[in-house]
Short mmCIF file of C-alpha atoms and ligand atoms in Angstrom, two decimals:
data_model
loop_
_atom_site.label_atom_id
_atom_site.label_comp_id
_atom_site.label_asym_id
_atom_site.label_seq_id
_atom_site.Cartn_x
_atom_site.Cartn_y
_atom_site.Cartn_z
CA ARG R 1 192.87 40.62 108.99
CA LYS R 2 189.72 42.08 107.46
CA ILE R 3 187.28 39.79 105.67
CA VAL R 4 183.72 40.18 104.39
CA PHE R 5 181.06 37.61 105.32
CA ALA R 6 178.17 37.71 102.84
CA THR R 7 175.19 37.21 105.14
CA ASN R 8 172.04 39.06 106.13
CA ASN R 9 171.61 36.81 109.13
CA ALA R 10 172.82 38.61 112.28
CA HIS R 11 172.96 35.34 114.24
CA LYS R 12 175.35 33.77 111.72
CA LEU R 13 177.53 36.88 111.75
CA GLU R 14 177.75 36.82 115.53
CA GLU R 15 178.61 33.09 115.58
CA ILE R 16 181.30 33.40 112.91
CA ARG R 17 182.85 36.40 114.65
CA ALA R 18 183.02 34.44 117.91
CA ILE R 19 184.47 31.35 116.21
CA LEU R 20 187.10 33.17 114.10
CA GLY R 21 188.20 35.20 117.11
CA LYS R 22 189.95 38.51 117.46
CA ASP R 23 192.58 37.99 114.77
CA PHE R 24 189.84 38.64 112.23
CA GLN R 25 187.68 41.68 111.64
CA VAL R 26 184.56 40.24 110.01
CA LEU R 27 182.42 42.72 108.06
CA GLY R 28 178.78 41.90 107.29
CA LEU R 29 176.87 42.98 104.19
CA GLY R 30 175.54 46.04 106.02
CA ASP R 31 179.11 47.17 106.71
CA ILE R 32 179.94 47.29 102.98
CA GLY R 33 176.68 49.00 101.98
CA CYS R 34 175.06 45.94 100.39
CA LYS R 35 171.36 46.16 101.20
CA GLU R 36 169.82 44.07 98.43
CA ASP R 37 168.86 40.42 98.72
CA ILE R 38 171.31 38.21 96.87
CA PRO R 39 169.36 35.71 94.77
CA GLU R 40 169.97 32.13 95.92
CA THR R 41 169.02 30.22 92.80
CA ALA R 42 171.03 27.00 93.12
CA ASP R 43 169.60 23.72 94.37
CA THR R 44 172.61 22.81 96.51
CA LEU R 45 174.21 24.41 99.57
CA GLU R 46 177.50 24.49 97.65
CA GLY R 47 175.91 26.34 94.73
CA ASN R 48 174.21 28.96 96.89
CA ALA R 49 177.24 29.59 99.09
CA GLU R 50 179.34 30.22 95.98
CA ILE R 51 176.67 32.46 94.40
CA LYS R 52 176.56 34.66 97.50
CA ALA R 53 180.34 34.99 97.79
CA ARG R 54 180.87 35.62 94.07
CA TYR R 55 178.08 38.22 94.04
CA VAL R 56 179.92 40.31 96.63
CA LYS R 57 183.24 39.98 94.82
CA GLU R 58 181.65 41.00 91.52
CA HIS R 59 179.50 43.89 92.77
CA TYR R 60 181.57 45.23 95.67
CA GLY R 61 185.11 44.08 94.89
CA TYR R 62 185.87 42.39 98.22
CA ASP R 63 187.33 38.96 98.79
CA CYS R 64 184.62 37.33 100.77
CA PHE R 65 183.05 34.19 102.14
CA ALA R 66 179.44 33.03 102.45
CA ASP R 67 177.64 30.34 104.46
CA ASP R 68 174.71 28.29 103.25
CA THR R 69 173.23 25.99 105.83
CA GLY R 70 170.57 23.30 105.74
CA LEU R 71 168.88 20.95 108.17
CA GLU R 72 168.75 17.50 106.56
CA VAL R 73 166.17 15.16 108.09
CA GLU R 74 166.54 11.46 107.30
CA ALA R 75 162.84 10.54 107.44
CA LEU R 76 162.09 13.42 105.05
CA ASP R 77 164.69 12.31 102.49
CA GLY R 78 167.00 15.18 103.39
CA ALA R 79 164.36 17.94 103.51
CA PRO R 80 164.23 20.81 104.24
CA GLY R 81 167.94 20.85 103.23
CA VAL R 82 168.82 23.68 100.89
CA TYR R 83 165.26 25.00 101.32
CA SER R 84 165.55 25.32 105.13
CA ALA R 85 165.07 29.12 105.11
CA ARG R 86 161.82 28.92 103.13
CA TYR R 87 160.43 25.52 104.16
CA ALA R 88 157.01 26.97 105.08
CA GLY R 89 157.02 29.11 101.94
CA PRO R 90 158.21 32.59 101.03
CA GLY R 91 157.54 35.29 103.60
CA HIS R 92 157.30 32.86 106.50
CA ASP R 93 159.60 33.11 109.49
CA SER R 94 161.63 30.54 111.39
CA ALA R 95 158.74 29.79 113.75
CA ALA R 96 156.59 28.72 110.80
CA ASN R 97 159.42 26.57 109.41
CA VAL R 98 159.87 24.82 112.76
CA ALA R 99 156.10 24.33 113.14
CA LEU R 100 155.88 22.69 109.70
CA LEU R 101 158.82 20.43 110.52
CA MET R 102 157.13 19.34 113.77
CA LYS R 103 153.93 18.60 111.87
CA ASN R 104 155.70 16.59 109.17
CA LEU R 105 157.50 14.49 111.79
CA GLN R 106 154.50 14.03 114.09
CA LYS R 107 154.04 10.29 113.53
CA GLU R 108 157.66 9.59 112.63
CA SER R 109 159.83 7.48 114.91
CA ASN R 110 163.07 8.03 112.95
CA ARG R 111 164.17 11.44 114.25
CA ALA R 112 167.71 11.42 112.83
CA ALA R 113 168.87 14.70 111.30
CA ARG R 114 171.99 16.69 110.64
CA PHE R 115 172.93 20.29 110.11
CA ARG R 116 175.29 20.94 107.24
CA THR R 117 177.06 24.24 106.60
CA VAL R 118 178.92 24.93 103.39
CA ILE R 119 181.24 27.92 103.31
CA ALA R 120 182.47 29.31 100.00
CA LEU R 121 185.56 31.51 100.11
CA VAL R 122 186.18 33.68 97.07
CA GLU R 123 189.64 35.19 96.70
CA GLY R 124 190.25 36.85 93.36
CA ASP R 125 188.43 34.62 90.90
CA LYS R 126 189.10 31.44 92.85
CA ALA R 127 186.38 29.81 94.97
CA THR R 128 187.17 27.28 97.71
CA LEU R 129 184.44 25.22 99.38
CA VAL R 130 184.51 23.63 102.84
CA ASP R 131 181.74 22.06 104.88
CA GLY R 132 180.87 21.12 108.43
CA ILE R 133 178.33 18.59 109.70
CA VAL R 134 176.81 17.86 113.08
CA LYS R 135 174.56 14.84 113.52
CA GLY R 136 171.66 14.69 115.94
CA ARG R 137 167.92 14.28 116.26
CA ILE R 138 164.75 16.33 116.10
CA ILE R 139 162.72 16.28 119.32
CA ASP R 140 158.93 16.69 119.41
CA GLU R 141 158.82 19.94 121.38
CA LEU R 142 160.67 23.26 121.38
CA ARG R 143 163.26 23.71 124.11
CA GLY R 144 165.47 26.71 124.90
CA ASP R 145 165.68 30.38 123.98
CA ASN R 146 169.23 30.74 122.66
CA GLY R 147 170.47 30.38 119.10
CA PHE R 148 168.10 30.78 116.14
CA GLY R 149 166.23 28.95 113.41
CA TYR R 150 165.83 25.23 114.10
CA ASP R 151 167.99 25.26 117.25
CA PRO R 152 165.07 24.70 119.71
CA VAL R 153 164.24 21.29 118.17
CA PHE R 154 167.74 19.94 117.42
CA VAL R 155 169.64 17.82 119.95
CA PRO R 156 173.20 16.97 118.81
CA ASP R 157 174.43 13.39 119.29
CA GLY R 158 175.99 12.86 122.71
CA TYR R 159 173.88 15.58 124.36
CA ASP R 160 170.48 15.78 126.05
CA LYS R 161 169.90 19.44 125.36
CA THR R 162 169.02 21.35 122.24
CA PHE R 163 171.31 23.91 120.62
CA ALA R 164 168.87 26.53 121.94
CA GLU R 165 169.50 25.30 125.51
CA MET R 166 173.28 25.73 125.11
CA ASP R 167 175.09 29.00 125.57
CA SER R 168 176.76 30.35 122.45
CA LYS R 169 180.17 29.13 123.57
CA GLU R 170 178.98 25.52 123.81
CA LYS R 171 177.09 25.57 120.50
CA ASN R 172 180.06 27.24 118.81
CA SER R 173 182.40 24.51 120.04
CA ILE R 174 180.52 21.64 118.35
CA SER R 175 178.26 23.06 115.64
CA HIS R 176 178.21 22.49 111.88
CA ARG R 177 179.19 26.16 111.49
CA ALA R 178 182.09 25.79 113.93
CA ARG R 179 183.43 22.80 111.98
CA ALA R 180 183.18 24.53 108.62
CA THR R 181 184.67 27.73 110.06
CA ALA R 182 187.66 25.85 111.51
CA LYS R 183 188.47 24.68 107.97
CA LEU R 184 188.00 28.22 106.64
CA LYS R 185 190.37 29.57 109.28
CA ASN R 186 193.05 27.08 108.24
CA ILE R 187 192.83 28.33 104.67
CA LEU R 188 192.86 31.99 105.69
CA VAL R 189 195.98 31.66 107.83
CA SER R 190 197.95 29.41 105.46
P1 ITT A 1 172.06 34.30 104.57
O1 ITT A 1 171.66 33.55 103.33
O2 ITT A 1 171.90 35.78 104.44
O3 ITT A 1 173.41 33.91 105.09
P2 ITT A 1 169.83 32.86 105.80
O4 ITT A 1 169.20 32.94 107.17
O5 ITT A 1 168.94 33.05 104.61
O6 ITT A 1 171.05 33.90 105.78
P3 ITT A 1 170.43 30.17 104.85
O7 ITT A 1 170.01 30.47 103.46
O8 ITT A 1 171.70 29.44 105.06
O9 ITT A 1 170.59 31.49 105.73
O10 ITT A 1 169.20 29.46 105.54
C1 ITT A 1 169.36 28.54 106.50
C2 ITT A 1 168.09 28.27 107.26
O11 ITT A 1 168.45 27.35 108.27
C3 ITT A 1 167.50 29.49 107.98
O12 ITT A 1 166.12 29.32 108.10
C4 ITT A 1 168.11 29.44 109.35
O13 ITT A 1 167.22 29.92 110.34
C5 ITT A 1 168.41 27.96 109.54
N1 ITT A 1 169.73 27.81 110.18
C6 ITT A 1 170.94 28.12 109.65
N2 ITT A 1 171.92 27.90 110.54
C7 ITT A 1 171.31 27.43 111.66
C8 ITT A 1 171.77 27.04 112.94
O14 ITT A 1 173.06 27.11 113.26
N3 ITT A 1 170.89 26.63 113.83
C9 ITT A 1 169.57 26.57 113.54
N4 ITT A 1 169.04 26.94 112.37
C10 ITT A 1 169.90 27.37 111.43
#
């Protein structure tokens, strides 16, 4: 089955393709000729995921799903959360976001955090939302070269290594995105 995933993030696309498996042909925004940035104007993951998916349906006509993901840090009252992609400000990359997070947690002993992914599936004019959470902690150094974004500083509960120290198969078996995608898959096959 063919389905469009409304993302500009190549890492997310790769992860979702691996998690959904070979029964699905997942097209990215580039594959449908969508080159513009979709404005993410909501202040919740749910809102932004739905905006992205509905935008594609409206402008390109495809049933589609979108992922909005945030890192929620307890000691920072849930920040960076929905603002995870632009924590260090517009135009800054992931390295700057991670550096700012390290700085803001420097003297903090409570390192608890969680990743949360919300996926919005738009079929016709109906939107369905599912989410996936993985709990863990933020360490005070960067470890590992795999993954992307905040992966080098996030250690999931029950593990001693960061997501960036895991191979993609291991991350994709326990991650926030894997959990949300499992729920998506159930909907798509039912
Ligand atoms: P799209 O909106 O095009 O899907 P994006 O990268 O802008 O891509 P988000 O708005 O969901 O995605 O931003 C999420 C931020 O959190 C972004 O900075 C990512 O680097 C980071 N992030 C998302 N998923 C992650 C993961 O599995 N591991 C580590 N960091 C992640």
